[in-house]
Short mmCIF file of C-alpha atoms and ligand atoms in Angstrom, two decimals:
data_model
loop_
_atom_site.label_atom_id
_atom_site.label_comp_id
_atom_site.label_asym_id
_atom_site.label_seq_id
_atom_site.Cartn_x
_atom_site.Cartn_y
_atom_site.Cartn_z
CA MET A 1 20.30 27.65 34.86
CA GLY A 2 18.01 27.66 31.84
CA ALA A 3 16.67 24.89 30.38
CA GLU A 4 17.67 23.11 27.43
CA ILE A 5 15.86 23.31 24.19
CA ILE A 6 13.80 20.55 22.68
CA ASP A 7 14.47 21.10 19.18
CA GLY A 8 11.22 19.23 17.59
CA LYS A 9 12.09 21.03 14.35
CA GLN A 10 15.52 19.36 13.33
CA THR A 11 14.29 16.12 15.09
CA ALA A 12 11.51 16.50 12.44
CA ALA A 13 13.32 16.65 10.07
CA GLU A 14 16.41 13.83 10.38
CA ILE A 15 13.03 12.03 10.75
CA ARG A 16 11.48 12.39 7.85
CA ALA A 17 15.25 12.80 5.53
CA SER A 18 15.44 9.14 6.88
CA LEU A 19 12.29 8.38 5.39
CA LYS A 20 12.65 9.32 2.30
CA GLN A 21 15.69 7.41 2.13
CA GLN A 22 13.66 4.52 3.07
CA ILE A 23 11.43 5.39 0.83
CA GLU A 24 13.39 5.34 -2.28
CA ALA A 25 15.34 2.68 -1.52
CA PHE A 26 12.06 0.25 -0.84
CA ASP A 27 11.17 -1.76 -3.95
CA GLY A 28 7.43 -1.47 -3.99
CA GLU A 29 4.84 -1.32 -6.99
CA ASP A 30 3.83 2.08 -6.32
CA MET A 31 4.40 4.86 -3.87
CA PRO A 32 3.03 5.55 -0.60
CA VAL A 33 -0.10 7.54 -0.80
CA LEU A 34 -1.93 9.68 2.23
CA SER A 35 -5.71 10.73 1.27
CA VAL A 36 -6.14 13.80 3.31
CA VAL A 37 -10.26 14.72 3.62
CA ARG A 38 -10.61 18.06 4.50
CA VAL A 39 -14.36 19.76 4.93
CA GLY A 40 -15.95 22.98 4.84
CA ASP A 41 -14.55 26.46 5.03
CA ASP A 42 -11.56 26.66 8.06
CA ASP A 43 -8.78 28.25 7.31
CA ALA A 44 -6.54 26.77 9.96
CA GLY A 45 -7.72 23.76 9.02
CA ARG A 46 -6.78 24.71 4.83
CA VAL A 47 -3.50 25.55 6.09
CA TYR A 48 -2.38 22.03 8.65
CA VAL A 49 -3.81 20.41 5.05
CA ARG A 50 -1.47 22.15 2.85
CA ASN A 51 1.55 21.52 5.91
CA LYS A 52 0.73 17.72 5.76
CA LYS A 53 1.02 17.86 1.50
CA LYS A 54 3.70 19.75 1.58
CA ALA A 55 5.60 17.36 4.15
CA ALA A 56 4.37 14.24 2.46
CA GLU A 57 5.49 14.83 -1.34
CA GLU A 58 9.24 15.86 0.15
CA VAL A 59 9.79 12.27 1.63
CA GLY A 60 8.13 10.38 -1.26
CA ILE A 61 4.47 9.87 -0.17
CA GLY A 62 1.54 11.43 -2.27
CA CYS A 63 -0.75 13.23 -1.16
CA GLU A 64 -4.65 13.09 -2.22
CA ILE A 65 -7.14 15.99 -0.48
CA LEU A 66 -10.44 15.89 -1.40
CA GLU A 67 -12.43 18.89 -0.23
CA PHE A 68 -16.26 19.26 0.55
CA ALA A 69 -18.68 22.41 1.15
CA GLY A 70 -19.38 22.69 4.75
CA SER A 71 -22.93 21.25 3.97
CA ILE A 72 -21.87 18.02 2.76
CA GLY A 73 -24.01 15.36 4.75
CA GLU A 74 -22.68 12.68 7.43
CA ASN A 75 -23.91 9.74 5.12
CA ALA A 76 -21.86 10.75 2.30
CA LEU A 77 -18.83 11.87 3.83
CA LEU A 78 -19.02 7.80 5.19
CA GLU A 79 -19.42 6.60 1.14
CA SER A 80 -16.36 8.53 0.58
CA VAL A 81 -14.16 7.11 3.31
CA ALA A 82 -15.98 3.98 2.72
CA GLU A 83 -14.38 4.44 -1.13
CA LEU A 84 -11.11 5.53 0.33
CA ASN A 85 -10.94 2.27 2.52
CA ASP A 86 -11.36 0.10 -0.38
CA ASN A 87 -8.99 1.46 -2.68
CA PRO A 88 -5.91 -0.12 -2.86
CA HIS A 89 -3.99 2.87 -4.53
CA ILE A 90 -4.99 4.63 -0.64
CA ASN A 91 -2.28 3.53 1.71
CA GLY A 92 -3.66 6.26 4.74
CA ILE A 93 -7.13 8.40 5.28
CA ILE A 94 -7.01 10.94 7.59
CA VAL A 95 -9.74 13.39 8.14
CA GLN A 96 -8.89 17.34 9.40
CA GLN A 97 -11.31 18.20 11.95
CA PRO A 98 -12.85 20.31 13.13
CA LEU A 99 -16.05 19.29 11.19
CA PRO A 100 -18.94 20.84 10.69
CA LYS A 101 -21.80 20.71 13.71
CA GLN A 102 -23.59 18.14 11.06
CA ILE A 103 -20.69 15.53 11.23
CA ASN A 104 -20.88 13.62 14.35
CA PRO A 105 -16.34 12.96 13.95
CA GLN A 106 -15.97 10.12 16.27
CA LYS A 107 -18.80 7.87 13.46
CA ILE A 108 -16.43 9.29 10.31
CA LEU A 109 -12.62 8.38 12.49
CA GLU A 110 -15.07 4.59 13.28
CA ALA A 111 -15.46 3.82 9.85
CA ILE A 112 -12.14 4.74 8.65
CA SER A 113 -10.28 1.21 7.73
CA PRO A 114 -7.83 0.58 10.95
CA ASP A 115 -4.93 -0.08 8.98
CA LYS A 116 -5.49 2.87 7.02
CA ASP A 117 -6.30 5.09 9.82
CA VAL A 118 -2.48 6.78 9.76
CA ASP A 119 -3.80 8.93 12.59
CA GLY A 120 -4.55 5.97 15.17
CA PHE A 121 -7.78 8.08 16.14
CA GLY A 122 -9.50 4.86 15.60
CA ALA A 123 -11.24 2.89 18.70
CA LEU A 124 -9.47 -0.83 17.61
CA ASN A 125 -5.86 1.19 17.57
CA ILE A 126 -6.27 3.20 20.90
CA GLY A 127 -8.07 -0.15 21.99
CA LYS A 128 -5.13 -1.73 21.26
CA THR A 129 -2.86 1.45 22.70
CA ALA A 130 -4.61 0.71 25.99
CA LEU A 131 -3.90 -3.26 25.94
CA LYS A 132 -0.13 -3.32 24.83
CA GLU A 133 -0.61 -5.30 21.91
CA SER A 134 1.48 -5.09 19.16
CA GLY A 135 0.11 -3.76 15.23
CA ALA A 136 -1.46 -0.77 16.71
CA VAL A 137 -1.16 2.54 15.02
CA LEU A 138 -0.38 4.68 17.68
CA ALA A 139 -1.93 8.89 17.83
CA ALA A 140 0.61 10.43 15.65
CA THR A 141 1.38 13.80 18.64
CA PRO A 142 1.52 11.36 21.58
CA LYS A 143 4.17 9.25 19.55
CA GLY A 144 5.86 12.21 18.45
CA ILE A 145 5.99 13.57 22.17
CA ILE A 146 7.25 10.36 23.54
CA ARG A 147 9.91 10.20 20.52
CA LEU A 148 11.18 13.92 22.00
CA LEU A 149 11.53 12.70 25.36
CA ASP A 150 13.45 9.53 24.59
CA LYS A 151 15.96 11.50 22.82
CA TYR A 152 16.64 14.34 25.26
CA CYS A 153 15.33 12.98 28.70
CA GLY A 154 16.81 9.51 28.90
CA ASP A 155 15.34 6.49 30.53
CA LEU A 156 11.55 7.22 31.61
CA ARG A 157 11.14 4.11 34.19
CA GLY A 158 9.36 5.53 37.17
CA LYS A 159 8.90 8.78 36.30
CA HIS A 160 6.09 10.74 37.15
CA ALA A 161 4.70 12.16 34.40
CA VAL A 162 1.61 14.55 34.73
CA ILE A 163 -0.49 15.28 31.81
CA ILE A 164 -2.77 18.38 31.06
CA GLY A 165 -5.51 17.27 29.00
CA ARG A 166 -7.95 14.46 28.63
CA SER A 167 -9.00 14.77 24.77
CA ASN A 168 -9.14 11.52 22.23
CA ILE A 169 -5.97 13.03 20.29
CA VAL A 170 -3.71 14.11 23.30
CA GLY A 171 -4.10 13.88 26.50
CA ARG A 172 -6.17 10.05 26.20
CA PRO A 173 -3.89 8.34 24.29
CA LEU A 174 -0.40 9.95 25.59
CA ALA A 175 -1.84 8.78 29.23
CA LEU A 176 -1.86 5.44 27.45
CA LEU A 177 1.53 5.27 25.54
CA LEU A 178 3.44 7.06 28.90
CA LEU A 179 2.10 4.36 30.79
CA ASN A 180 3.20 1.19 28.42
CA ARG A 181 6.39 2.99 28.96
CA ASP A 182 6.64 2.51 33.10
CA CYS A 183 5.77 6.17 33.61
CA THR A 184 3.56 6.75 36.92
CA VAL A 185 0.68 8.93 35.24
CA THR A 186 -0.96 11.91 36.64
CA VAL A 187 -4.11 12.36 33.92
CA CYS A 188 -5.39 16.24 35.16
CA HIS A 189 -8.35 18.41 33.28
CA SER A 190 -10.57 21.27 33.53
CA LYS A 191 -12.33 19.69 37.27
CA THR A 192 -9.08 18.96 38.36
CA GLN A 193 -8.60 20.75 41.85
CA ASP A 194 -4.53 22.73 42.66
CA LEU A 195 -2.99 22.32 38.98
CA PRO A 196 -0.05 23.98 40.28
CA LYS A 197 0.71 21.47 43.40
CA ILE A 198 -0.05 18.19 41.01
CA SER A 199 2.56 20.15 38.24
CA ARG A 200 5.01 20.24 40.75
CA THR A 201 5.15 17.33 41.27
CA ALA A 202 5.68 16.11 37.30
CA ASP A 203 9.27 14.51 36.08
CA ILE A 204 7.62 15.18 33.24
CA LEU A 205 4.83 17.66 32.91
CA ILE A 206 2.93 17.69 29.43
CA ALA A 207 0.77 20.97 28.63
CA ALA A 208 -2.04 19.99 26.66
CA CYS A 209 -5.38 22.37 27.02
CA GLY A 210 -5.11 25.16 24.80
CA CYS A 211 -5.20 27.62 27.35
CA PRO A 212 -2.60 30.33 26.58
CA LYS A 213 0.64 30.79 28.51
CA MET A 214 -1.48 28.63 31.66
CA VAL A 215 1.45 27.20 33.09
CA GLN A 216 3.84 28.94 35.14
CA LYS A 217 7.10 29.38 36.14
CA ASP A 218 6.12 28.73 39.97
CA TRP A 219 4.10 24.61 37.89
CA ILE A 220 7.87 23.51 37.70
CA LYS A 221 9.99 21.31 39.32
CA PRO A 222 13.55 22.71 38.99
CA GLY A 223 14.85 20.72 36.38
CA ALA A 224 11.94 18.87 34.83
CA ALA A 225 10.74 18.17 31.44
CA VAL A 226 8.09 20.11 29.89
CA ILE A 227 6.56 19.72 27.08
CA ASP A 228 4.37 22.57 25.28
CA VAL A 229 1.01 20.82 22.86
CA GLY A 230 -1.01 24.05 22.58
CA ILE A 231 -1.40 25.85 19.95
CA ASN A 232 -2.93 29.58 20.33
CA ARG A 233 -2.44 33.31 19.90
CA ASP A 234 -1.58 35.37 22.73
CA GLU A 235 -3.51 38.73 23.20
CA ASN A 236 -1.12 40.13 20.45
CA GLY A 237 -2.08 37.57 18.54
CA LYS A 238 1.26 35.64 18.25
CA LEU A 239 1.44 32.27 18.32
CA CYS A 240 2.12 31.09 21.82
CA GLY A 241 1.89 27.39 23.64
CA ASP A 242 -0.20 26.58 27.02
CA VAL A 243 3.42 26.89 28.52
CA ASP A 244 4.88 30.59 29.57
CA PHE A 245 8.01 29.54 27.87
CA ASP A 246 10.22 32.52 29.10
CA THR A 247 9.28 32.55 32.69
CA VAL A 248 9.23 28.69 32.69
CA LYS A 249 12.44 28.19 30.91
CA GLU A 250 14.25 29.06 33.94
CA ASN A 251 13.86 26.22 36.38
CA ALA A 252 12.65 23.70 33.53
CA GLY A 253 15.57 21.64 32.56
CA PHE A 254 14.09 20.82 28.92
CA ILE A 255 11.82 22.34 27.29
CA THR A 256 9.47 22.43 23.69
CA PRO A 257 8.89 26.10 22.12
CA VAL A 258 6.27 26.69 19.98
CA PRO A 259 6.19 26.51 16.72
CA GLY A 260 9.36 24.62 16.11
CA GLY A 261 8.25 21.40 19.23
CA VAL A 262 5.65 19.60 19.02
CA GLY A 263 4.35 20.37 16.20
CA PRO A 264 6.34 19.88 13.16
CA MET A 265 6.84 15.88 14.80
CA THR A 266 3.16 15.35 14.72
CA VAL A 267 3.79 15.63 10.93
CA ALA A 268 6.56 13.28 11.15
CA MET A 269 4.58 11.23 13.02
CA LEU A 270 1.67 10.80 10.50
CA LEU A 271 4.22 10.61 7.84
CA GLU A 272 6.25 7.81 9.07
CA ASN A 273 2.43 5.93 10.16
CA THR A 274 1.65 5.95 6.29
CA TRP A 275 4.70 4.74 5.54
CA GLU A 276 4.58 1.79 8.21
CA ALA A 277 0.73 1.07 6.64
CA TYR A 278 2.64 1.01 3.32
CA LYS A 279 4.92 -1.15 4.19
CA LYS A 280 1.61 -3.86 5.88
CA GLN A 281 -0.63 -3.31 3.35
CA GLN A 282 2.02 -4.12 0.25
CA THR A 283 3.13 -7.35 2.50
CA GLY A 284 -0.29 -8.02 3.24
CA GLN A 285 0.13 -7.85 6.68
CA THR A 286 -2.82 -5.91 7.24
CA SER A 287 -6.16 -6.72 9.34
CA SER A 288 -8.77 -7.51 6.97
CA CYS A 289 -11.41 -6.09 9.11
CA CYS A 290 -12.79 -3.94 11.59
CA CYS A 291 -12.65 -6.45 14.16
CA GLY A 292 -8.46 -6.47 13.90
CA HIS A 293 -8.45 -10.38 12.58
CA HIS A 294 -6.44 -11.19 9.68
CA HIS A 295 -8.82 -13.70 9.27
CA CYS A 296 -11.55 -12.43 9.76
CA HIS A 297 -15.00 -13.21 12.19
CA CYS A 298 -16.54 -10.44 13.08
CA GLY A 299 -19.67 -10.94 9.70
CA HIS A 300 -18.38 -7.55 8.61
CA HIS A 301 -17.95 -6.89 4.59
P1 NDP B 401 -9.77 19.62 23.44
O1 NDP B 401 -9.89 21.55 23.53
O2 NDP B 401 -10.01 18.33 22.99
O3 NDP B 401 -8.77 19.24 24.98
C1 NDP B 401 -8.25 19.98 26.12
C2 NDP B 401 -8.09 19.19 27.46
O4 NDP B 401 -8.10 20.16 27.93
C3 NDP B 401 -9.63 19.00 27.68
O5 NDP B 401 -9.67 17.46 28.49
C4 NDP B 401 -10.10 19.75 29.28
O6 NDP B 401 -10.55 19.25 29.94
C5 NDP B 401 -8.42 20.34 29.94
N1 NDP B 401 -8.52 22.10 30.03
C6 NDP B 401 -9.13 22.78 29.44
N2 NDP B 401 -8.95 24.11 30.09
C7 NDP B 401 -8.10 23.44 31.17
C8 NDP B 401 -7.74 24.65 32.71
N3 NDP B 401 -7.67 25.10 32.57
N4 NDP B 401 -7.28 24.01 33.25
C9 NDP B 401 -7.49 21.71 33.51
N5 NDP B 401 -7.50 21.54 31.98
C10 NDP B 401 -8.20 22.27 30.71
O7 NDP B 401 -8.24 20.31 23.12
P2 NDP B 401 -7.17 19.54 22.22
O8 NDP B 401 -6.66 17.81 22.79
O9 NDP B 401 -7.12 19.35 21.13
O10 NDP B 401 -5.55 20.16 22.25
C11 NDP B 401 -4.73 20.98 23.01
C12 NDP B 401 -4.46 21.95 22.53
O11 NDP B 401 -3.00 21.45 21.57
C13 NDP B 401 -4.73 23.02 21.57
O12 NDP B 401 -3.96 24.02 21.41
C14 NDP B 401 -4.93 22.22 20.26
O13 NDP B 401 -3.97 23.58 19.14
C15 NDP B 401 -2.82 22.21 20.37
N6 NDP B 401 -2.63 20.95 19.29
C16 NDP B 401 -1.69 21.06 19.19
C17 NDP B 401 -1.23 19.57 18.39
C18 NDP B 401 0.25 19.54 17.97
O14 NDP B 401 0.74 19.05 16.97
N7 NDP B 401 0.87 20.62 18.17
C19 NDP B 401 -2.15 18.45 18.09
C20 NDP B 401 -3.18 18.94 18.79
C21 NDP B 401 -3.32 19.65 19.37
P3 NDP B 401 -12.04 18.97 30.62
O15 NDP B 401 -11.65 17.60 29.39
O16 NDP B 401 -12.32 19.06 31.93
O17 NDP B 401 -12.46 19.70 29.27
#
């Protein structure tokens, strides 16, 4: 028996439709606005930004793209981020990766106000997630994966989740979210020994390593949920994930396709985070400073 296909495209469309309704019904002073910062000539980055803008505008979120030459210095980029932080009409800020070599990406991410950090990549939001504190902006890709698991795979408690990849934007925050949902979590990476053996113990296997079709059929416990985060090109230049979909689907219970799985959910969660940031900002429930306190104690202004 083949696996049930986890339809991320359809699920994301439902989330966007619900967001659209909520945004239309909300009696706010002005519309929510997302600002997307893009640097240099990366073609893939340009496509991702265009898709995010289109999706935002369809649900009623304004999207302003700020483009900079690849030669921009770190300080100039930091100044632009500071201006966006101070602009009351901007509710969410994301900086499209990758950034040119002269710019330290984490430094730019840390400069985004935690309330406007709708990618959820900043240290404060990741830290709050780690501590299971309320009010954290959850990283978009991991948040989207949890939504899919909730919809298709039932109760997550006690399940063994194996994540292949430990990046700051996928593997690491996803491990925290799954732990918060009472999974038993194993995080694998390029130094892990006997990945197939560990993968076979997974009730939920998440591949986020950027290795085309690496995960094979005999790595899968029969009936397991397989989530493929990878976006790669195969030997023929065709889009593919980190999972060998055609064979793995014979063993898995549930599986995400690429495209049409995790990708559209990431964009939907980015929009949801922007909408939530807007509502908090409209109702004054923001942390006024990088210290995260409503009444600031850290002395930074
Ligand atoms: P990174 O390159 O930042 O991280 C890759 C991780 O995988 C690292 O932790 C690395 O280990 C590990 N890894 C690499 N090779 C192997 C291997 N052979 N065996 C085991 N572990 C390995 O990638 P990202 O997390 O940014 O992205 C991963 C993939 O997901 C990419 O294909 C990317 O395009 C895609 N992606 C998709 C998104 C979506 O919305 N669908 C969003 C973000 C990313 P180590 O730490 O030891 O180097």
